CSV table of C-alpha atoms in Angstrom, one decimal:
chain,number,residue,atom,x,y,z
A,1,MET,CA,-0.2,0.3,-0.5
A,2,LYS,CA,1.3,3.0,-1.2
A,3,PRO,CA,1.2,6.0,1.6
A,4,CYS,CA,-1.1,8.8,1.4
A,5,THR,CA,0.9,11.8,0.7
A,6,ASN,CA,-0.2,15.7,0.7
A,7,ARG,CA,0.9,16.6,-2.7
A,8,SER,CA,0.4,20.9,-2.5
A,9,GLY,CA,4.0,20.7,0.7
A,10,VAL,CA,5.1,23.9,1.9
A,11,PRO,CA,4.4,24.9,-2.2
A,12,GLY,CA,0.9,25.0,-1.4
A,13,PHE,CA,0.9,26.2,2.3
A,14,LEU,CA,3.0,29.2,1.4
A,15,SER,CA,0.0,29.7,-1.6
A,16,ILE,CA,-3.2,29.7,1.2
A,17,LEU,CA,-0.2,32.0,3.8
A,18,ALA,CA,-0.2,34.2,1.0
A,19,ALA,CA,-3.4,34.5,0.5
A,20,ILE,CA,-4.1,34.9,3.5
A,21,PHE,CA,-1.4,38.2,4.0
A,22,ILE,CA,-3.1,39.6,0.9
A,23,PHE,CA,-6.5,39.4,2.0
A,24,ALA,CA,-6.0,40.4,5.6
A,25,SER,CA,-3.3,43.7,4.3
A,26,ALA,CA,-6.1,44.2,1.7
A,27,PRO,CA,-7.6,48.3,1.8
A,28,ALA,CA,-10.8,48.3,3.9
A,29,SER,CA,-14.2,49.7,1.5
A,30,ALA,CA,-14.7,53.0,1.9
A,31,ALA,CA,-16.4,54.4,4.6
A,32,THR,CA,-19.9,56.1,3.9
A,33,ILE,CA,-21.5,58.7,5.2
A,34,VAL,CA,-25.4,59.6,4.4
A,35,ALA,CA,-25.2,63.1,4.7
A,36,LEU,CA,-29.3,63.0,5.1
A,37,GLY,CA,-31.3,66.4,5.1
A,38,ALA,CA,-33.3,68.8,2.9
A,39,SER,CA,-31.7,71.5,-0.1
A,40,ASN,CA,-29.2,72.7,1.6
A,41,THR,CA,-27.5,69.2,2.0
A,42,TYR,CA,-28.3,68.7,-1.5
A,43,GLY,CA,-26.7,71.7,-2.3
A,44,LYS,CA,-30.1,73.8,-4.4
A,45,GLY,CA,-28.7,76.3,-7.2
A,46,VAL,CA,-24.9,74.8,-7.3
A,47,ALA,CA,-23.5,72.2,-9.1
A,48,ARG,CA,-24.4,68.4,-7.1
A,49,SER,CA,-19.6,69.1,-7.1
A,50,GLN,CA,-20.7,71.9,-5.0
A,51,ALA,CA,-22.7,71.1,-3.4
A,52,TYR,CA,-20.3,70.4,0.7
A,53,PRO,CA,-21.6,66.6,0.9
A,54,ALA,CA,-19.4,66.2,-2.4
A,55,GLN,CA,-16.3,68.9,-0.9
A,56,LEU,CA,-17.0,66.5,2.3
A,57,GLU,CA,-15.8,64.1,0.2
A,58,ALA,CA,-12.8,65.3,-2.1
A,59,ILE,CA,-11.1,67.3,1.5
A,60,LEU,CA,-11.7,63.5,3.6
A,61,ARG,CA,-9.6,61.7,1.1
A,62,ALA,CA,-7.6,64.8,0.9
A,63,LYS,CA,-6.8,64.1,4.2
A,64,GLY,CA,-6.4,59.4,3.6
A,65,ALA,CA,-9.7,58.8,4.6
A,66,ASN,CA,-11.6,56.1,2.7
A,67,VAL,CA,-14.8,57.7,2.5
A,68,ARG,CA,-18.0,58.1,-0.1
A,69,VAL,CA,-20.3,60.5,1.3
A,70,VAL,CA,-23.5,59.9,0.3
A,71,ASN,CA,-26.0,62.6,-0.9
A,72,ALA,CA,-29.6,62.7,0.1
A,73,GLY,CA,-30.3,65.5,0.2
A,74,ILE,CA,-34.3,66.3,-1.7
A,75,ASN,CA,-34.7,69.6,-2.0
A,76,GLY,CA,-38.4,71.0,0.1
A,77,ASP,CA,-38.3,67.9,2.2
A,78,THR,CA,-39.8,67.5,5.8
A,79,THR,CA,-38.4,65.5,8.6
A,80,GLU,CA,-41.5,63.5,7.8
A,81,GLY,CA,-40.0,62.0,4.8
A,82,MET,CA,-36.5,61.2,5.4
A,83,LEU,CA,-38.3,59.7,8.6
A,84,GLN,CA,-39.8,57.5,5.9
A,85,ARG,CA,-37.6,57.4,4.1
A,86,LEU,CA,-34.9,56.5,6.8
A,87,ASP,CA,-34.6,53.4,5.6
A,88,ARG,CA,-33.5,53.2,2.4
A,89,THR,CA,-31.7,55.5,1.5
A,90,VAL,CA,-29.6,54.9,4.9
A,91,PRO,CA,-28.3,51.1,4.3
A,92,ASN,CA,-27.3,48.5,7.1
A,93,GLY,CA,-23.3,49.4,7.6
A,94,THR,CA,-23.4,52.7,7.1
A,95,SER,CA,-20.6,54.6,9.7
A,96,ALA,CA,-22.2,58.0,9.9
A,97,VAL,CA,-25.2,59.2,9.2
A,98,ILE,CA,-24.4,63.5,8.8
A,99,LEU,CA,-28.6,65.4,9.5
A,100,GLN,CA,-29.5,68.6,8.3
A,101,PRO,CA,-33.3,68.9,8.4
A,102,GLY,CA,-33.8,72.0,7.3
A,103,GLY,CA,-36.9,74.9,8.4
A,104,ASN,CA,-39.9,72.5,5.8
A,105,ASP,CA,-40.8,71.1,9.1
A,106,ARG,CA,-42.4,75.3,9.7
A,107,ARG,CA,-42.7,76.0,7.0
A,108,LYS,CA,-45.2,72.7,5.8
A,109,GLY,CA,-46.3,72.7,9.1
A,110,SER,CA,-44.9,69.8,9.7
A,111,PRO,CA,-44.6,68.2,13.2
A,112,ASP,CA,-40.2,68.3,13.7
A,113,ARG,CA,-39.4,64.0,13.4
A,114,THR,CA,-35.5,65.2,14.1
A,115,SER,CA,-35.8,62.7,17.9
A,116,GLU,CA,-37.8,61.0,16.0
A,117,ILE,CA,-35.1,59.4,12.9
A,118,GLN,CA,-32.2,60.3,15.9
A,119,SER,CA,-33.0,57.3,17.9
A,120,ARG,CA,-33.7,54.7,14.6
A,121,LEU,CA,-30.5,54.9,13.3
A,122,ARG,CA,-28.8,54.5,17.2
A,123,ALA,CA,-31.2,51.7,17.7
A,124,ARG,CA,-28.8,51.0,14.2
A,125,GLY,CA,-25.5,52.0,15.9
A,126,ILE,CA,-25.5,54.7,13.3
A,127,PRO,CA,-24.0,57.9,15.1
A,128,VAL,CA,-25.8,60.4,13.9
A,129,ILE,CA,-23.8,64.3,13.1
A,130,MET,CA,-25.7,67.4,13.5
A,131,ILE,CA,-26.3,70.5,11.7
A,132,ALA,CA,-28.3,72.8,13.2
A,133,ASN,CA,-29.2,74.6,11.0
A,134,GLY,CA,-27.7,78.6,12.8
A,135,THR,CA,-25.5,76.2,11.5
A,136,PHE,CA,-25.3,78.6,7.9
A,137,ARG,CA,-25.1,81.7,9.4
A,138,GLY,CA,-23.0,84.4,8.1
A,139,LEU,CA,-21.9,81.0,6.0
A,140,PRO,CA,-21.6,82.6,2.5
A,141,HIS,CA,-24.8,82.8,0.9
A,142,GLN,CA,-27.2,82.2,-2.5
A,143,PRO,CA,-29.1,85.5,-3.4
A,144,ASP,CA,-31.8,83.6,-1.6
A,145,GLY,CA,-30.7,84.5,1.6
A,146,GLN,CA,-32.2,80.4,2.2
A,147,HIS,CA,-29.0,78.5,0.4
A,148,LEU,CA,-26.0,78.4,0.0
A,149,THR,CA,-22.7,80.2,-2.7
A,150,PRO,CA,-20.2,76.9,-3.5
A,151,GLU,CA,-18.0,79.1,-1.1
A,152,GLY,CA,-20.5,78.8,1.4
A,153,TYR,CA,-21.1,75.3,1.5
A,154,HIS,CA,-17.0,74.3,1.4
A,155,MET,CA,-17.1,76.3,4.8
A,156,LEU,CA,-19.8,74.1,6.2
A,157,ALA,CA,-18.3,70.6,4.5
A,158,GLU,CA,-14.8,71.9,6.5
A,159,HIS,CA,-17.0,72.8,9.6
A,160,VAL,CA,-18.1,68.5,9.1
A,161,ALA,CA,-15.5,67.3,9.0
A,162,SER,CA,-13.5,67.0,11.8
A,163,GLN,CA,-17.2,65.5,13.2
A,164,VAL,CA,-17.0,62.8,10.5
A,165,ALA,CA,-13.9,62.4,11.2
A,166,GLY,CA,-14.1,61.7,14.6
A,167,VAL,CA,-16.9,58.8,14.6
A,168,ILE,CA,-15.2,57.5,11.3
A,169,GLY,CA,-11.9,57.4,12.6
A,170,ARG,CA,-10.2,57.6,10.9
């Protein structure tokens, strides 16, 4: 009877070790940040690349963070609308949500559902970074006085960049 031998031997074992090393040293997938809000998240009046979520992604990447910022802003949205689309807009595995409720609740007579949005996200283990409406004071606005200029959106992105970096640990 012929003894059983492993044909792979040392070369096969080294191949397995090499595969494990390559997999373990591969860069981690990008952290996904969802910017949830209304027109000032969407970037009303400016190009998509000038809205604060796009500028935030560029700032964080320039600092070495492997991050993807999803713009989930909708012009005229209320917190009720944000709550209704929350589960499909913020997938499991999202690293953080930047929530900017806007002023449409007051303008449209809709109830403020901000705390419910925060609670649902926290229950899913997703950190929430709030951008209060007062944050826009003193930033450059478009002639409508409601929406920021590209420079204003850049200043806003700079303002939240360190908070986001802290939350995602990068």
